[in-house]
Short mmCIF file of C-alpha atoms and ligand atoms in Angstrom, two decimals:
data_model
loop_
_atom_site.label_atom_id
_atom_site.label_comp_id
_atom_site.label_asym_id
_atom_site.label_seq_id
_atom_site.Cartn_x
_atom_site.Cartn_y
_atom_site.Cartn_z
CA UNK A 30 0.00 0.00 0.00
CA UNK A 31 1.35 3.44 -0.85
CA UNK A 32 0.63 6.64 0.92
CA UNK A 33 1.78 10.15 0.07
CA UNK A 34 2.35 11.11 3.71
CA UNK A 35 5.45 9.72 5.36
CA UNK A 36 5.51 8.74 9.02
CA UNK A 37 8.41 8.87 11.42
CA UNK A 38 7.91 7.29 14.82
CA UNK A 39 10.10 8.25 17.74
CA UNK A 40 10.29 5.79 20.64
CA UNK A 41 12.39 5.94 23.77
CA UNK A 42 14.36 3.30 25.62
CA UNK A 43 16.55 2.71 28.70
CA UNK A 44 15.44 5.78 30.65
CA UNK A 45 12.86 8.52 30.58
CA UNK A 46 13.69 12.22 30.14
CA UNK A 47 16.16 11.60 27.30
CA UNK A 48 14.60 14.43 25.33
CA UNK A 49 12.51 12.70 22.67
CA UNK A 50 10.59 15.93 22.21
CA UNK A 51 13.72 17.92 21.43
CA UNK A 52 15.06 15.27 19.04
CA UNK A 53 11.68 15.08 17.29
CA UNK A 54 11.47 18.88 17.07
CA UNK A 55 15.08 19.12 15.83
CA UNK A 56 14.52 16.55 13.11
CA UNK A 57 11.30 18.32 12.11
CA UNK A 58 13.22 21.59 11.94
CA UNK A 59 15.83 20.08 9.60
CA UNK A 60 13.17 18.54 7.36
CA UNK A 61 11.21 21.79 7.32
CA UNK A 62 14.41 23.69 6.46
CA UNK A 63 14.80 21.41 3.45
CA UNK A 64 11.33 22.36 2.25
CA UNK A 65 9.24 19.47 3.59
CA UNK A 66 6.05 20.44 5.39
CA UNK A 67 6.32 18.64 8.67
CA UNK A 68 4.30 18.33 11.84
CA UNK A 69 4.83 16.51 15.10
CA UNK A 70 2.42 14.61 17.27
CA UNK A 71 2.76 13.33 20.80
CA UNK A 72 1.02 10.18 22.00
CA UNK A 73 0.86 10.04 25.80
CA UNK A 74 0.18 6.65 27.37
CA UNK A 75 -1.59 7.95 30.50
CA UNK A 76 -5.29 7.63 31.22
CA UNK A 77 -6.06 11.30 31.83
CA UNK A 78 -7.97 12.72 28.86
CA UNK A 79 -5.44 15.53 28.75
CA UNK A 80 -2.81 17.02 31.09
CA UNK A 81 -5.20 19.84 32.06
CA UNK A 82 -6.12 18.14 35.31
CA UNK A 83 -2.54 17.15 36.15
CA UNK A 84 -0.59 18.87 38.88
CA UNK A 85 2.46 20.52 37.25
CA UNK A 86 4.67 18.52 39.64
CA UNK A 87 3.50 15.40 37.77
CA UNK A 88 4.06 16.44 34.22
CA UNK A 89 5.37 20.00 33.99
CA UNK A 90 3.55 22.78 32.24
CA UNK A 91 0.22 22.29 30.52
CA UNK A 92 0.60 23.82 27.06
CA UNK A 93 -2.46 25.42 25.46
CA UNK A 94 -3.02 25.59 21.70
CA UNK A 95 -5.03 28.12 19.68
CA UNK A 96 -7.97 25.71 19.49
CA UNK A 97 -8.05 25.47 23.27
CA UNK A 98 -6.51 22.04 23.71
CA UNK A 99 -4.67 21.47 26.99
CA UNK A 100 -1.63 19.50 25.90
CA UNK A 101 1.77 18.10 26.73
CA UNK A 102 4.61 20.59 27.04
CA UNK A 103 6.43 18.97 24.12
CA UNK A 104 3.92 20.67 21.81
CA UNK A 105 5.42 23.93 23.01
CA UNK A 106 8.82 22.77 21.71
CA UNK A 107 7.24 21.82 18.41
CA UNK A 108 5.72 25.29 17.96
CA UNK A 109 8.85 27.08 19.15
CA UNK A 110 11.10 25.12 16.77
CA UNK A 111 8.83 25.00 13.71
CA UNK A 112 6.84 28.21 14.09
CA UNK A 113 3.82 26.18 12.97
CA UNK A 114 0.71 25.95 15.13
CA UNK A 115 -0.35 22.69 16.71
CA UNK A 116 -3.85 21.67 17.75
CA UNK A 117 -5.74 19.01 19.68
CA UNK A 118 -4.90 16.49 16.95
CA UNK A 119 -1.21 16.82 17.83
CA UNK A 120 -1.65 15.34 21.30
CA UNK A 121 -3.48 12.09 21.99
CA UNK A 122 -3.65 10.28 25.31
CA UNK A 123 -4.76 6.79 26.23
CA UNK A 124 -7.71 8.40 28.02
CA UNK A 125 -8.82 10.08 24.82
CA UNK A 126 -8.39 6.86 22.79
CA UNK A 127 -10.44 4.82 25.26
CA UNK A 128 -13.08 7.53 25.58
CA UNK A 129 -13.59 7.43 21.83
CA UNK A 130 -13.67 3.62 21.69
CA UNK A 131 -16.17 3.45 24.56
CA UNK A 132 -18.38 6.12 22.98
CA UNK A 133 -18.41 4.13 19.74
CA UNK A 134 -19.28 0.96 21.63
CA UNK A 135 -22.21 2.71 23.32
CA UNK A 136 -23.45 3.88 19.94
CA UNK A 137 -23.32 0.31 18.67
CA UNK A 138 -20.72 1.13 16.07
CA UNK A 139 -18.86 -2.15 16.57
CA UNK A 140 -21.90 -4.10 15.35
CA UNK A 141 -21.98 -6.66 18.12
CA UNK A 142 -18.26 -7.44 18.11
CA UNK A 143 -16.27 -7.96 21.30
CA UNK A 144 -14.34 -4.72 21.70
CA UNK A 145 -10.63 -5.43 22.30
CA UNK A 146 -7.26 -3.71 22.59
CA UNK A 147 -6.35 -5.30 19.27
CA UNK A 148 -7.83 -4.35 16.86
CA UNK A 149 -10.17 -1.69 18.25
CA UNK A 150 -7.85 0.34 20.47
CA UNK A 151 -4.92 -0.02 18.06
CA UNK A 152 -7.19 1.01 15.15
CA UNK A 153 -8.20 4.09 17.09
CA UNK A 154 -4.51 4.94 17.68
CA UNK A 155 -3.68 4.42 14.00
CA UNK A 156 -6.57 6.64 13.01
CA UNK A 157 -5.38 9.40 15.33
CA UNK A 158 -1.94 9.22 13.74
CA UNK A 159 -3.33 9.33 10.20
CA UNK A 160 -5.89 12.00 11.02
CA UNK A 161 -3.16 14.65 10.86
CA UNK A 162 -2.22 13.61 7.35
CA UNK A 163 -5.71 13.38 5.94
CA UNK A 164 -5.82 16.78 4.21
CA UNK A 165 -2.50 16.15 2.52
CA UNK A 166 -1.15 19.20 4.32
CA UNK A 167 2.01 17.48 5.53
CA UNK A 168 4.73 15.57 3.71
CA UNK A 169 6.03 14.12 6.93
CA UNK A 170 4.35 13.43 10.28
CA UNK A 171 6.65 12.73 13.20
CA UNK A 172 4.89 10.86 15.99
CA UNK A 173 6.55 10.76 19.38
CA UNK A 174 5.45 7.90 21.63
CA UNK A 175 5.58 8.98 25.26
CA UNK A 176 7.07 6.74 27.95
CA UNK A 177 9.76 4.11 27.61
CA UNK A 178 9.61 0.92 25.55
CA UNK A 179 8.72 -1.98 27.81
CA UNK A 180 6.17 -0.01 29.85
CA UNK A 181 2.89 -1.93 30.01
CA UNK A 182 0.90 1.19 29.17
CA UNK A 183 2.73 1.93 25.93
CA UNK A 184 2.22 -1.58 24.49
CA UNK A 185 -0.84 -0.71 22.36
CA UNK A 186 1.06 2.23 20.85
CA UNK A 187 4.05 0.11 19.88
CA UNK A 188 1.64 -2.46 18.45
CA UNK A 189 -0.05 0.29 16.39
CA UNK A 190 3.39 1.30 15.11
CA UNK A 191 4.14 -2.34 14.20
CA UNK A 192 0.91 -2.54 12.22
CA UNK A 193 1.58 0.73 10.41
CA UNK A 194 5.11 -0.38 9.49
CA UNK A 195 3.55 -3.45 7.94
CA UNK A 196 0.74 -1.62 6.16
CA UNK A 197 2.69 1.37 4.86
CA UNK A 198 6.01 -0.36 4.29
CA UNK A 199 8.38 2.22 2.82
CA UNK A 200 6.44 5.20 4.14
CA UNK A 201 7.20 4.59 7.82
CA UNK A 202 10.37 4.50 9.85
CA UNK A 203 11.21 4.23 13.53
CA UNK A 204 13.81 6.25 15.40
CA UNK A 205 14.67 4.82 18.79
CA UNK A 206 16.22 7.20 21.32
CA UNK A 207 18.40 5.47 23.89
CA UNK A 208 21.03 6.17 26.49
CA UNK A 209 24.69 5.12 26.31
CA UNK A 210 25.79 5.49 29.93
CA UNK A 211 29.39 6.22 30.89
CA UNK A 212 30.77 4.07 33.68
CA UNK A 213 33.40 6.17 35.38
CA UNK A 214 34.92 3.20 37.22
CA UNK A 215 35.47 1.36 33.94
CA UNK A 216 36.17 4.57 32.00
CA UNK A 217 33.87 3.30 29.28
CA UNK A 218 30.64 4.00 27.46
CA UNK A 219 28.31 1.05 27.75
CA UNK A 220 26.10 -0.16 24.90
CA UNK A 221 24.36 -3.06 26.62
CA UNK A 222 21.30 -1.11 27.85
CA UNK A 223 20.74 0.01 24.26
CA UNK A 224 21.05 -3.55 22.99
CA UNK A 225 18.47 -4.65 25.57
CA UNK A 226 16.15 -1.82 24.74
CA UNK A 227 16.26 -2.64 21.02
CA UNK A 228 15.63 -6.26 21.94
CA UNK A 229 12.53 -5.18 23.86
CA UNK A 230 11.31 -3.39 20.72
CA UNK A 231 12.11 -6.43 18.56
CA UNK A 232 10.08 -8.66 20.87
CA UNK A 233 7.14 -6.42 20.01
CA UNK A 234 7.83 -6.81 16.31
CA UNK A 235 9.44 -3.43 15.70
CA UNK A 236 12.91 -3.06 14.19
CA UNK A 237 14.18 0.50 14.61
CA UNK A 238 15.72 2.11 11.52
CA UNK A 239 17.72 4.76 13.32
CA UNK A 240 19.22 4.83 16.81
CA UNK A 241 19.72 8.19 18.46
CA UNK A 242 22.14 7.68 21.31
CA UNK A 243 22.23 10.13 24.18
CA UNK A 244 25.74 10.23 25.52
CA UNK A 245 28.01 12.45 27.56
CA UNK A 246 31.10 11.40 25.59
CA UNK A 247 31.99 10.99 21.96
CA UNK A 248 30.59 7.86 20.34
CA UNK A 249 33.61 6.59 18.43
CA UNK A 250 33.37 4.67 15.19
CA UNK A 251 34.10 1.29 16.76
CA UNK A 252 31.25 1.79 19.23
CA UNK A 253 28.88 2.89 16.47
CA UNK A 254 29.81 -0.22 14.52
CA UNK A 255 29.24 -2.39 17.58
CA UNK A 256 25.81 -0.87 18.23
CA UNK A 257 24.94 -1.20 14.53
CA UNK A 258 25.92 -4.87 14.46
CA UNK A 259 23.98 -5.82 17.59
CA UNK A 260 20.90 -3.81 16.71
CA UNK A 261 20.55 -4.49 12.95
CA UNK A 262 20.96 -0.90 11.82
CA UNK A 263 23.44 0.68 9.41
CA UNK A 264 26.46 2.33 11.13
CA UNK A 265 25.46 5.72 9.65
CA UNK A 266 22.06 5.28 11.28
CA UNK A 267 23.67 5.27 14.72
CA UNK A 268 23.41 8.93 15.64
CA UNK A 269 25.30 10.52 18.50
CA UNK A 270 23.26 12.93 20.59
CA UNK A 271 25.58 14.78 22.97
CA UNK A 272 24.40 17.09 25.74
CA UNK A 273 24.12 20.62 24.35
CA UNK A 274 24.48 23.98 26.06
CA UNK A 275 21.05 24.98 24.76
CA UNK A 276 18.18 22.96 23.29
CA UNK A 277 18.37 25.32 20.29
CA UNK A 278 21.80 23.85 19.40
CA UNK A 279 20.32 20.39 18.91
CA UNK A 280 19.08 20.88 15.31
CA UNK A 281 22.62 21.86 14.30
CA UNK A 282 24.13 18.91 16.16
CA UNK A 283 21.65 16.61 14.43
CA UNK A 284 22.55 18.18 11.11
CA UNK A 285 26.23 17.45 11.75
CA UNK A 286 25.26 13.87 12.50
CA UNK A 287 23.20 13.83 9.27
CA UNK A 288 20.07 12.60 11.02
CA UNK A 289 17.93 14.28 8.34
CA UNK A 290 19.94 12.68 5.53
CA UNK A 291 19.52 9.20 7.00
CA UNK A 292 15.80 9.75 7.58
CA UNK A 293 15.16 11.05 4.06
CA UNK A 294 17.10 8.15 2.56
CA UNK A 295 15.11 5.61 4.56
CA UNK A 296 11.84 7.25 3.55
CA UNK A 297 12.85 7.29 -0.10
CA UNK A 298 12.64 11.09 -0.26
CA UNK A 299 15.07 13.29 -2.11
CA UNK A 300 17.28 15.64 -0.12
CA UNK A 301 15.96 18.63 -2.09
CA UNK A 302 18.22 21.54 -1.20
CA UNK A 303 20.47 21.66 1.84
CA UNK A 304 18.64 22.91 4.93
CA UNK A 305 18.19 26.66 5.08
CA UNK A 306 19.00 27.42 8.71
CA UNK A 307 20.29 30.99 8.31
CA UNK A 308 17.64 32.54 10.57
CA UNK A 309 18.12 29.81 13.14
CA UNK A 310 21.88 30.39 13.20
CA UNK A 311 21.36 34.13 13.50
CA UNK A 312 19.18 33.53 16.53
CA UNK A 313 21.91 31.37 18.09
CA UNK A 314 24.53 34.03 17.40
CA UNK A 315 22.44 36.62 19.22
CA UNK A 316 21.79 34.17 22.03
CA UNK A 317 25.49 33.48 22.52
CA UNK A 318 26.79 37.04 22.18
CA UNK A 319 24.81 39.14 24.64
CA UNK A 320 25.89 42.73 25.13
CA UNK A 321 24.18 43.15 28.47
CA UNK A 322 22.43 41.15 31.14
CA UNK A 323 19.50 41.46 33.54
CA UNK A 324 18.36 39.63 36.64
CA UNK A 325 14.72 38.72 36.42
CA UNK A 326 12.79 37.24 39.33
CA UNK A 327 10.21 34.63 38.41
CA UNK A 328 7.84 34.28 41.34
CA UNK A 329 5.88 31.05 41.39
CA UNK A 330 4.92 28.15 43.58
CA UNK A 331 6.37 25.40 41.40
CA UNK A 332 9.85 26.86 40.95
CA UNK A 333 11.57 23.66 42.15
CA UNK A 334 10.38 22.16 38.89
CA UNK A 335 11.44 24.46 36.08
CA UNK A 336 9.37 22.45 33.58
CA UNK A 337 6.27 23.92 35.22
CA UNK A 338 7.17 27.26 33.61
CA UNK A 339 8.71 25.92 30.41
CA UNK A 340 7.11 28.32 27.95
CA UNK A 341 7.85 31.38 30.10
CA UNK A 342 11.47 30.30 30.39
CA UNK A 343 11.77 29.82 26.62
CA UNK A 344 9.93 33.08 25.81
CA UNK A 345 12.48 34.90 28.01
CA UNK A 346 15.34 33.20 26.15
CA UNK A 347 13.86 34.34 22.81
CA UNK A 348 13.28 37.87 24.12
CA UNK A 349 16.76 38.01 25.62
CA UNK A 350 18.36 37.04 22.30
CA UNK A 351 16.32 39.69 20.47
CA UNK A 352 17.59 42.32 22.91
CA UNK A 353 21.14 40.91 22.87
CA UNK A 354 20.68 40.46 26.60
CA UNK A 355 21.37 37.53 28.86
CA UNK A 356 18.32 37.05 31.05
CA UNK A 357 19.34 35.47 34.34
CA UNK A 358 16.20 34.02 35.82
CA UNK A 359 16.11 33.92 39.62
CA UNK A 360 13.54 31.30 40.52
CA UNK A 361 11.82 32.59 43.64
CA UNK A 362 9.42 30.45 45.61
CA UNK A 363 6.26 32.42 46.36
CA UNK A 364 5.72 30.44 49.57
CA UNK A 365 9.07 31.64 50.91
CA UNK A 366 8.33 35.30 50.21
CA UNK A 367 6.82 37.44 52.96
CA UNK A 368 6.18 41.14 53.48
CA UNK A 369 9.18 41.16 55.83
CA UNK A 370 11.76 39.51 53.60
CA UNK A 371 10.51 40.72 50.21
CA UNK A 372 12.87 43.70 50.01
CA UNK A 373 15.95 41.65 50.81
CA UNK A 374 14.97 38.93 48.36
CA UNK A 375 13.96 41.13 45.43
CA UNK A 376 16.04 44.27 45.65
CA UNK A 377 18.75 43.10 43.24
CA UNK A 378 16.23 42.38 40.49
CA UNK A 379 15.87 44.34 37.26
CA UNK A 380 12.46 42.85 36.48
CA UNK A 381 9.75 40.88 38.27
CA UNK A 382 7.43 38.32 36.72
CA UNK A 383 4.58 36.84 38.74
CA UNK A 384 3.63 33.49 37.26
CA UNK A 385 0.26 31.88 36.51
CA UNK A 386 -1.22 29.43 38.98
CA UNK A 387 -4.21 28.08 40.83
CA UNK A 388 -5.30 28.11 44.46
CA UNK A 389 -4.12 29.87 47.58
CA UNK A 390 -0.66 28.34 48.13
CA UNK A 391 1.98 31.05 47.84
CA UNK A 392 -0.50 33.85 47.16
CA UNK A 393 0.79 36.09 49.99
CA UNK A 394 4.28 35.95 48.51
CA UNK A 395 2.98 36.81 45.07
CA UNK A 396 1.09 39.82 46.42
CA UNK A 397 4.21 40.98 48.28
CA UNK A 398 6.23 40.72 45.05
CA UNK A 399 3.66 42.77 43.14
CA UNK A 400 3.67 45.47 45.80
CA UNK A 401 7.46 45.60 45.78
CA UNK A 402 7.54 45.93 41.96
CA UNK A 403 4.82 48.59 41.97
CA UNK A 404 6.27 50.74 44.75
CA UNK A 405 9.86 50.48 43.55
CA UNK A 406 8.97 51.03 39.89
CA UNK A 407 10.58 47.77 38.80
CA UNK A 408 9.38 46.53 35.38
CA UNK A 409 6.64 44.02 36.10
CA UNK A 410 4.79 41.40 34.11
CA UNK A 411 1.92 39.47 35.70
CA UNK A 412 0.54 36.54 33.77
CA UNK A 413 -2.96 35.17 34.44
CA UNK A 414 -2.97 34.64 38.24
CA UNK A 415 -0.04 37.08 38.24
CA UNK A 416 -2.30 39.71 36.65
CA UNK A 417 -5.07 38.89 39.10
CA UNK A 418 -2.59 39.39 41.97
CA UNK A 419 -1.66 42.79 40.52
CA UNK A 420 -5.34 43.77 40.63
CA UNK A 421 -5.83 42.50 44.19
CA UNK A 422 -2.68 44.24 45.43
CA UNK A 423 -3.73 47.54 43.83
CA UNK A 424 -7.20 47.28 45.36
CA UNK A 425 -5.77 46.62 48.82
CA UNK A 426 -2.96 49.15 48.93
CA UNK A 427 -3.97 51.91 46.55
CA UNK A 428 -7.77 51.82 46.76
CA UNK A 429 -7.55 50.85 50.44
CA UNK A 430 -9.89 47.85 50.19
CA UNK A 431 -8.25 45.63 52.79
CA UNK A 432 -10.17 42.48 52.10
CA UNK A 433 -10.15 42.71 48.30
CA UNK A 434 -9.50 39.25 46.88
CA UNK A 435 -10.27 36.75 44.18
CA UNK A 436 -13.31 34.58 44.82
CA UNK A 437 -11.13 31.61 43.85
CA UNK A 438 -9.42 31.98 47.23
CA UNK A 439 -11.87 34.00 49.28
CA UNK A 440 -15.45 33.41 48.13
CA UNK A 441 -16.68 35.54 51.06
CA UNK A 442 -14.67 38.65 50.13
CA UNK A 443 -16.67 41.90 50.31
CA UNK A 444 -14.58 43.23 47.42
CA UNK A 445 -14.37 40.39 44.91
CA UNK A 446 -12.16 42.28 42.46
CA UNK A 447 -11.51 39.01 40.64
CA UNK A 448 -14.70 37.04 40.18
CA UNK A 449 -15.93 33.91 38.49
CA UNK A 450 -16.77 34.38 34.81
CA UNK A 451 -20.46 34.22 34.07
CA UNK A 452 -20.16 31.18 31.80
CA UNK A 453 -18.22 29.34 34.53
CA UNK A 454 -20.94 29.60 37.17
CA UNK A 455 -22.85 26.48 36.14
CA UNK A 456 -19.74 24.33 35.56
CA UNK A 457 -18.73 21.67 38.09
CA UNK A 458 -16.39 19.38 36.13
CA UNK A 459 -12.72 20.33 36.28
CA UNK A 460 -11.44 18.78 33.05
CA UNK A 461 -11.40 20.92 29.90
CA UNK A 462 -13.92 23.42 31.24
CA UNK A 463 -11.88 26.59 31.67
CA UNK A 464 -11.89 29.49 29.24
CA UNK A 465 -9.38 27.95 26.86
CA UNK A 466 -7.64 28.87 23.63
CA UNK A 467 -7.26 31.97 21.53
CA UNK A 468 -9.42 35.06 21.98
CA UNK A 469 -9.18 38.50 20.47
CA UNK A 470 -8.11 41.45 22.54
CA UNK A 471 -8.33 45.13 21.60
CA UNK A 472 -5.50 47.33 22.85
CA UNK A 473 -5.67 50.92 23.94
CA UNK A 474 -3.27 53.24 22.09
CA UNK A 475 -0.66 55.04 24.19
CA UNK A 476 -0.13 52.09 26.46
CA UNK A 477 2.93 49.94 27.08
CA UNK A 478 1.13 46.93 25.69
CA UNK A 479 0.15 48.74 22.50
CA UNK A 480 3.71 49.88 22.07
CA UNK A 481 4.92 46.30 22.49
CA UNK A 482 2.61 44.79 19.88
CA UNK A 483 2.30 47.88 17.71
CA UNK A 484 -1.22 46.88 16.68
CA UNK A 485 -4.78 47.34 17.83
CA UNK A 486 -6.12 43.81 17.83
CA UNK A 487 -4.16 40.82 19.07
CA UNK A 488 -5.00 37.17 19.55
CA UNK A 489 -3.75 35.38 22.63
CA UNK A 490 -4.38 32.09 24.39
CA UNK A 491 -6.24 31.74 27.68
CA UNK A 492 -6.58 29.21 30.48
CA UNK A 493 -8.56 30.46 33.43
CA UNK A 494 -11.95 30.56 35.17
CA UNK A 495 -11.77 33.91 36.92
CA UNK A 496 -11.73 37.45 35.53
CA UNK A 497 -11.31 41.08 36.43
CA UNK A 498 -14.62 42.17 37.99
CA UNK A 499 -15.61 45.01 35.67
CA UNK A 500 -18.04 46.53 38.14
CA UNK A 501 -14.97 47.99 39.88
CA UNK A 502 -13.24 49.20 36.74
CA UNK A 503 -14.13 52.86 37.23
CA UNK A 504 -12.60 52.92 40.71
CA UNK A 505 -9.42 51.34 39.43
CA UNK A 506 -9.07 53.66 36.47
CA UNK A 507 -9.65 56.76 38.59
CA UNK A 508 -6.76 55.70 40.81
CA UNK A 509 -4.34 54.86 38.01
CA UNK A 510 -4.80 51.22 37.09
CA UNK A 511 -6.12 51.22 33.54
CA UNK A 512 -7.64 48.48 31.43
CA UNK A 513 -5.46 48.71 28.32
CA UNK A 514 -6.78 45.57 26.67
CA UNK A 515 -10.33 44.25 26.43
CA UNK A 516 -12.08 41.47 24.61
CA UNK A 517 -14.00 43.28 21.85
CA UNK A 518 -16.92 40.83 21.97
CA UNK A 519 -17.49 40.42 25.71
CA UNK A 520 -15.80 43.48 27.20
CA UNK A 521 -13.74 41.27 29.55
CA UNK A 522 -10.68 43.10 30.85
CA UNK A 523 -7.63 41.24 29.54
CA UNK A 524 -4.81 43.71 30.28
CA UNK A 525 -4.17 46.15 33.12
CA UNK A 526 -1.41 48.73 33.47
CA UNK A 527 -0.42 51.28 36.07
CA UNK A 528 -0.01 54.77 34.62
CA UNK A 529 2.37 56.00 37.29
CA UNK A 530 4.96 53.30 36.62
CA UNK A 531 7.49 52.90 33.80
CA UNK A 532 6.40 49.38 32.83
CA UNK A 533 3.77 47.52 34.83
CA UNK A 534 1.64 45.15 32.74
CA UNK A 535 -0.74 42.41 33.85
CA UNK A 536 -2.24 40.11 31.22
CA UNK A 537 -5.07 37.66 31.73
CA UNK A 538 -3.85 35.61 28.76
CA UNK A 539 -0.67 33.56 28.35
CA UNK A 540 1.66 35.28 25.87
CA UNK A 541 4.39 32.71 26.59
CA UNK A 542 2.64 30.01 24.54
CA UNK A 543 3.13 31.93 21.31
CA UNK A 544 6.80 32.85 21.48
CA UNK A 545 8.91 31.03 18.89
CA UNK A 546 12.52 31.22 17.69
CA UNK A 547 11.35 32.72 14.40
CA UNK A 548 8.97 35.13 16.18
CA UNK A 549 10.04 36.03 19.71
CA UNK A 550 6.97 37.32 21.52
CA UNK A 551 6.65 41.14 21.38
CA UNK A 552 5.43 41.44 24.98
CA UNK A 553 8.41 39.53 26.38
CA UNK A 554 10.74 41.47 24.08
CA UNK A 555 9.28 44.74 25.43
CA UNK A 556 9.45 43.50 29.03
CA UNK A 557 13.14 42.62 28.75
CA UNK A 558 13.80 45.93 27.01
CA UNK A 559 12.04 47.79 29.82
CA UNK A 560 14.29 46.03 32.32
CA UNK A 561 17.42 46.95 30.34
CA UNK A 562 16.26 50.58 30.13
CA UNK A 563 15.45 50.70 33.85
CA UNK A 564 18.88 49.31 34.67
CA UNK A 565 20.51 52.15 32.76
N1 LIG B 58 -6.52 30.47 38.88
C1 LIG B 58 -6.80 31.58 38.02
C2 LIG B 58 -8.06 31.39 37.20
O1 LIG B 58 -8.50 30.27 37.02
C3 LIG B 58 -5.62 31.85 37.12
C4 LIG B 58 -5.31 30.74 36.18
C5 LIG B 58 -3.94 30.80 35.58
O2 LIG B 58 -3.05 31.49 36.09
N2 LIG B 58 -3.72 30.06 34.50
O3 LIG B 58 -8.62 32.33 36.71
#
């Protein structure tokens, strides 16, 4: 059977956290730079319908797409590397697969058959993979299988891959990402775990075509030959993947290793031109040759786990490069911040960012950070809950409303300056029910936000239940906190700024999701610039 779309599967072995997402995104970047339209998909073997209900400690940030899907953070890497938007179809979980199978069963669509993992669940997985290719939009679809080969929960996915390899023959290949550990005592790199991991794949009927080997030391030719011999792959298909100083170096490292060349050859595709990576290299040059630096405090309650703020971290890297500025992020735990110690902890900072979040943990620290930034005229960006904190702090200390709060934390507050959105009032389920995805926002001229975007209408992604309570807007504006961005259809306040401050912006949306290497986000670029200016 022939198929115009080509499929590349990426599996992982030996250990988790080897960076399948980055390898997949880097390969996609190289193929895209050669003129192939490419997309990436992540299959997650957990039973949650999506990561929206997961605590960030479990799985890092929840990444939101334009169409309002709550997805795995790897989709953020895909968008940042490719500058192409992803959607719900780019992230499938076991929960979603089973939900669809069970719904079909209830509708009688299986015509009296016993519904089984094979073929019904595997068919559903195969369909989800092919769904992305159905409009002929993509030449190549890279599908990353979450988890590690050998896990019970990823078995149906590997089986689906086996079936597709059989059905689509030359149009599918498998890249297996493994670890080559270095044993210091022996002074040697060890290939046995990789051999075992390939064996585990073979037991499931899948022969990998390419092995990407994570290693801390050079993989010499004799080792590559050894791995090739034991794992039935060509020596040139044994790719070394060394630790890089930045994830944005990985496409270039993979190019040096000719990962794209091997993949195209295996898929029977021509190399077209050599990859055009000029813009990418320019970005790296700027990243590595900063002319100045700033210290930026990121205040959040998950700062022990940097993955919880992945997109913010990356957006700051993009914005730093644009400004030729090294952004040193100081990760500050909101629970450890109090009114008493806030000055000593934040006074060396050139900029303060209060992060998104849910619930009451760490809220006092966030409010203290906002107050410190406001009173000391330090450039400030508040995102989602961070913006809501800016509103609460202003109400308490400028308007003098001591018990002003968000009803999320204090439902009894007499001054609910942040209240539940009307459409949220009848909702009780937690999964997938927030205000999600892209909404328009109209900006007020002569504001910092307008200056950043340089346009009147923007489109940004949301993930929240609570909103600025517009019944108080007049009081706020009279005292100097202005709504500089509103949803043109509903009037919801999406952006607030303080007039008597050089750069104080709170946004209800999440600008971080849309920052890419090709298009660093204008709001982060302006924020970093404001910090550089303030430092001068
Ligand atoms: N908890 C707040 C809300 O639901 C903010 C959410 C967020 O920061 N993403 O409105």
